[in-house]
Short mmCIF file of C-alpha atoms in Angstrom, two decimals:
data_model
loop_
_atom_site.label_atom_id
_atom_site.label_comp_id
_atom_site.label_asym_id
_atom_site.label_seq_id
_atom_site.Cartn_x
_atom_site.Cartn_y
_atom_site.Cartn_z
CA UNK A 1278 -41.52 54.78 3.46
CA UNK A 1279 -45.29 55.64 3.52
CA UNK A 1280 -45.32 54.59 -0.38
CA UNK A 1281 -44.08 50.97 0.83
CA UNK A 1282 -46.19 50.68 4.01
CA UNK A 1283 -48.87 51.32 1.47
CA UNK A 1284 -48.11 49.04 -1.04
CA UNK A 1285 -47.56 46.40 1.95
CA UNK A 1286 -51.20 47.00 3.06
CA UNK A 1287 -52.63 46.18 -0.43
CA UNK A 1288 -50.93 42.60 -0.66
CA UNK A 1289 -52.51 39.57 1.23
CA UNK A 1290 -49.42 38.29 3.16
CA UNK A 1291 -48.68 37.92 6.72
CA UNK A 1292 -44.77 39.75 6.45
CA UNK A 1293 -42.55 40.32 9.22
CA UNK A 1294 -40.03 43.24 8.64
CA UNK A 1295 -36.68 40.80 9.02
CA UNK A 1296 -34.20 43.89 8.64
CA UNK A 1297 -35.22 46.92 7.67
CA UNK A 1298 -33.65 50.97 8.08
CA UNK A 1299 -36.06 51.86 11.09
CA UNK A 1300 -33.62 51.14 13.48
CA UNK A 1301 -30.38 52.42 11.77
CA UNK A 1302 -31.81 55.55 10.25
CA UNK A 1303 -34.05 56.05 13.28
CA UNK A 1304 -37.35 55.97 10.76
CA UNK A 1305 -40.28 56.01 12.16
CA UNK A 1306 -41.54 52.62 9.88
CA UNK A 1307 -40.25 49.29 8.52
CA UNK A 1308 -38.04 48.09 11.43
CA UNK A 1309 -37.00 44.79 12.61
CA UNK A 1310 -39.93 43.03 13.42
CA UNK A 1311 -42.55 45.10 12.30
CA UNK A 1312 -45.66 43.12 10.73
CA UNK A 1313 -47.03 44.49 7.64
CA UNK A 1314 -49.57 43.02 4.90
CA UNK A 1315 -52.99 42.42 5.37
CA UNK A 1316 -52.41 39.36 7.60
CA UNK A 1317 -53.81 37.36 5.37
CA UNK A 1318 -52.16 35.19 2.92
CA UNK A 1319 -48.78 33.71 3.04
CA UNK A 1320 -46.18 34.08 5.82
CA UNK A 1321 -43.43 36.14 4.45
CA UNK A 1322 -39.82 37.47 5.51
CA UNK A 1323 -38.99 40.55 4.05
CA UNK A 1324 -36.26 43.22 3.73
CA UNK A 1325 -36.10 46.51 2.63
CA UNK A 1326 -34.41 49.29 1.73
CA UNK A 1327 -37.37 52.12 0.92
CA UNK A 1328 -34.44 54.17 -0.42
CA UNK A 1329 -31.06 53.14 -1.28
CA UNK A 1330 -29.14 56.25 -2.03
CA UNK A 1331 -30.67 58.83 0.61
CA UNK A 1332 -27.78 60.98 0.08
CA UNK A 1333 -28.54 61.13 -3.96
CA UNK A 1334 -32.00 61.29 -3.98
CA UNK A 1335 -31.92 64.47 -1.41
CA UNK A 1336 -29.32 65.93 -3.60
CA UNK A 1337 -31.98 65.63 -6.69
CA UNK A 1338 -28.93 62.73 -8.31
CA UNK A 1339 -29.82 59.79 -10.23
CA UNK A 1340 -29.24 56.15 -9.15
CA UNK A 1341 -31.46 55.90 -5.98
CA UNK A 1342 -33.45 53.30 -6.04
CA UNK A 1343 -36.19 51.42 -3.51
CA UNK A 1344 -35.16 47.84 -3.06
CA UNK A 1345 -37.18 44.81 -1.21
CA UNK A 1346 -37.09 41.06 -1.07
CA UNK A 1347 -39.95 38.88 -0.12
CA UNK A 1348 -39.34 35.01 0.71
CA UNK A 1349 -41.00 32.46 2.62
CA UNK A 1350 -41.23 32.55 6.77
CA UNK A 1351 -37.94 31.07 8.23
CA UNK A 1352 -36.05 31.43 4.79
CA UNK A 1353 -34.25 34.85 5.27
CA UNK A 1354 -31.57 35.57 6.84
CA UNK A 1355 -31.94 37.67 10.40
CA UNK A 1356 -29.03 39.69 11.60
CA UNK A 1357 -30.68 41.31 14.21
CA UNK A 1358 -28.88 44.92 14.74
CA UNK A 1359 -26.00 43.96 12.99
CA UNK A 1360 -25.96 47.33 10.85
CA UNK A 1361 -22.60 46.38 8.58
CA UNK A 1362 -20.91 43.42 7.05
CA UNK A 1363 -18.48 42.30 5.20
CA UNK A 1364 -19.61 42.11 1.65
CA UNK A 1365 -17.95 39.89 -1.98
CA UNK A 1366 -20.20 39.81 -4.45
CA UNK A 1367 -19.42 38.27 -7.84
CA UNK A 1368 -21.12 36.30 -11.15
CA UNK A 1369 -22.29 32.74 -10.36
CA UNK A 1370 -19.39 31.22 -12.58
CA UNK A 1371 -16.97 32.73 -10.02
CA UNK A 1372 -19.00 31.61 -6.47
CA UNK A 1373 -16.87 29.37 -5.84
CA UNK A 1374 -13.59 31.06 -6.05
CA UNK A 1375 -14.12 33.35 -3.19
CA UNK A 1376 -13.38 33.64 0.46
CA UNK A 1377 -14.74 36.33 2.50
CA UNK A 1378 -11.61 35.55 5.06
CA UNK A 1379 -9.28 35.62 1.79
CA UNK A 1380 -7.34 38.83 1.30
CA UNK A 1381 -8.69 41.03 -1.59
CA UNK A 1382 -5.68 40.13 -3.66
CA UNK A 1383 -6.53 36.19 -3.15
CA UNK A 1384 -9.97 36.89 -4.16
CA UNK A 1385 -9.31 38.97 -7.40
CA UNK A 1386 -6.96 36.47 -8.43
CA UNK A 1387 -9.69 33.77 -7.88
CA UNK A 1388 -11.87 35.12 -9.57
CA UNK A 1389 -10.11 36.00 -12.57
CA UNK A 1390 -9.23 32.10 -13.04
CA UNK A 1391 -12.87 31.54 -12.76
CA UNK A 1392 -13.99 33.95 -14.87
CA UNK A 1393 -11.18 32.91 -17.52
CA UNK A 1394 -9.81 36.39 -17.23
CA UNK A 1395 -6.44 38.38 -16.40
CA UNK A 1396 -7.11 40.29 -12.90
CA UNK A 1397 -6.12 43.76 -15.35
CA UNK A 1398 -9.60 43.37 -17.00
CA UNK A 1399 -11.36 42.75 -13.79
CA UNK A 1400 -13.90 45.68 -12.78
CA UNK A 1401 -14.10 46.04 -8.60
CA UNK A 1402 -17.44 47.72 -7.06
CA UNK A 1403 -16.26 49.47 -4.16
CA UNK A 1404 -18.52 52.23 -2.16
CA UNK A 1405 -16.00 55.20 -1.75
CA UNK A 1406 -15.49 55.05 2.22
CA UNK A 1407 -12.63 55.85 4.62
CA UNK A 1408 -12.85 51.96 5.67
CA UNK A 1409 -12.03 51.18 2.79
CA UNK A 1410 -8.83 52.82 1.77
CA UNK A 1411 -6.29 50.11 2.88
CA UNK A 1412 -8.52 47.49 0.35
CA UNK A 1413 -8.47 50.27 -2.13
CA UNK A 1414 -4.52 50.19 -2.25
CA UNK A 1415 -4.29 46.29 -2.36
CA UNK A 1416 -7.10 46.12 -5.06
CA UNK A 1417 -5.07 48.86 -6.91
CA UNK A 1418 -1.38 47.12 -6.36
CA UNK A 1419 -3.18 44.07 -7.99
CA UNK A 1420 -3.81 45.62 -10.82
CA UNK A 1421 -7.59 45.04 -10.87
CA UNK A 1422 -9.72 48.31 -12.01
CA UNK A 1423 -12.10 50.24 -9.53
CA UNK A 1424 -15.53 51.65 -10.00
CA UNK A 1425 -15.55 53.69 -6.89
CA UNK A 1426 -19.14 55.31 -6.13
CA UNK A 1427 -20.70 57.33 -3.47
CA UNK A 1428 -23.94 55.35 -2.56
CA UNK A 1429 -25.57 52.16 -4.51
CA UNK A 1430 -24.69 48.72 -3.61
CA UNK A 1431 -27.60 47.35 -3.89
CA UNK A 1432 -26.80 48.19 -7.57
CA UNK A 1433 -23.23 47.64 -7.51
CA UNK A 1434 -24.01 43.86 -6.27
CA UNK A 1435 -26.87 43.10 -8.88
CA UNK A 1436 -24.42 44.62 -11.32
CA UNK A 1437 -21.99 42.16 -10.78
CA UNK A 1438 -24.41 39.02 -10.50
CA UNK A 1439 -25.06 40.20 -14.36
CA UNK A 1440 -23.66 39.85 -17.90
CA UNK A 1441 -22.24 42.92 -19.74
CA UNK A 1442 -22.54 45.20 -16.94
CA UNK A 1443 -18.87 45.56 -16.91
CA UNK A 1444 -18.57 44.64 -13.26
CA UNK A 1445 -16.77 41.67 -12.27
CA UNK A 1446 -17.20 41.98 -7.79
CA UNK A 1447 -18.19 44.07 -5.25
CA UNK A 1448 -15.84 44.01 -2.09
CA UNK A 1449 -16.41 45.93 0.90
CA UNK A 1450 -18.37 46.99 4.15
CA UNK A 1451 -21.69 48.46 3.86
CA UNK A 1452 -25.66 48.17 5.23
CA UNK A 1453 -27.05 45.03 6.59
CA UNK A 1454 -30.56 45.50 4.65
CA UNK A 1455 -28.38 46.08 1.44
CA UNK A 1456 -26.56 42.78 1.91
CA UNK A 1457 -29.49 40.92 2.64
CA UNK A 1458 -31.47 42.12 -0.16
CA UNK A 1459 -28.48 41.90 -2.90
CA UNK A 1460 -28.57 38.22 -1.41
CA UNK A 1461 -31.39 37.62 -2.56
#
């Protein structure tokens, strides 16, 4: 956090904190609201994540990473203290095939049509969580494969925004900030 309030106060821009982890992870920087920059320069909503992957960077594993997104005042999206929501993430060919109010099994199937793919060969991001073990069992009656992980979907929903990553969606529940910033 202090490397990023830092790096904030070497930028000319006039940034408002638009969801940050002070307020979920009771940190004493980078909550909703907070202004940061020099104050000068463009108005900016931002979010951040100053670590995404707490629980594998204390445990010395890889994959944590620090995540922000900058855009222009008004642009961002602002949850408030929503901390969770309902995440589907998928490749840009495939936007249009899913429904967040869809059941998992509608949306795997829609997006292997858009993809041009059996649902089989379709890879599924999901974070391994207890909220998530009835969508686990209907992803896995589908037939669809599962990368279950710990921590990471920040990376998990740039992974399957990208070519040859080998991941097709990410479905679940997880952070606010994390949605926000794989958003954008």
């Amino acid at each position: 956090v202090d490397a990023m309030r830092h790096y904030f106060n070497t930028i000319n821009i006039d940034g408002t904190i638009v969801i940050g982890e002070g307020e979920k992870d009771e940190a004493p920087m980078l909550f909703n609201g907070e202004k940061v920059g020099s104050g000068d320069g463009p108005e900016m909503d931002i979010a951040v994540d100053p670590v995404e992957g707490t629980t594998l960077l204390a445990k010395g594993q890889p994959n944590a990473i620090a995540t922000i997104a900058l855009s222009e005042k008004g642009s961002m999206f602002r949850p408030g203290s929503s901390f969770y929501m309902n995440k589907i993430v998928v490749a840009q060919q495939a936007k249009d095939a899913i429904d967040i109010s869809k059941s998992p099994t509608e949306n795997v199937q829609n997006i292997a049509r858009a993809l041009n793919k059996s649902v089989k060969s379709l890879t599924v991001f999901v974070l391994d969580r207890p909220r998530h073990s009835h969508m686990i069992e209907e992803l896995r009656a589908s037939g669809v494969r599962i990368l279950l992980t710990s921590h990471g979907d920040v990376s998990g929903g740039v992974s399957a925004t990208l070519p040859r990553t080998g991941i097709d969606a990410l479905f679940g529940i997880g952070g606010t900030p994390e949605a926000i910033i794989t958003a954008a």
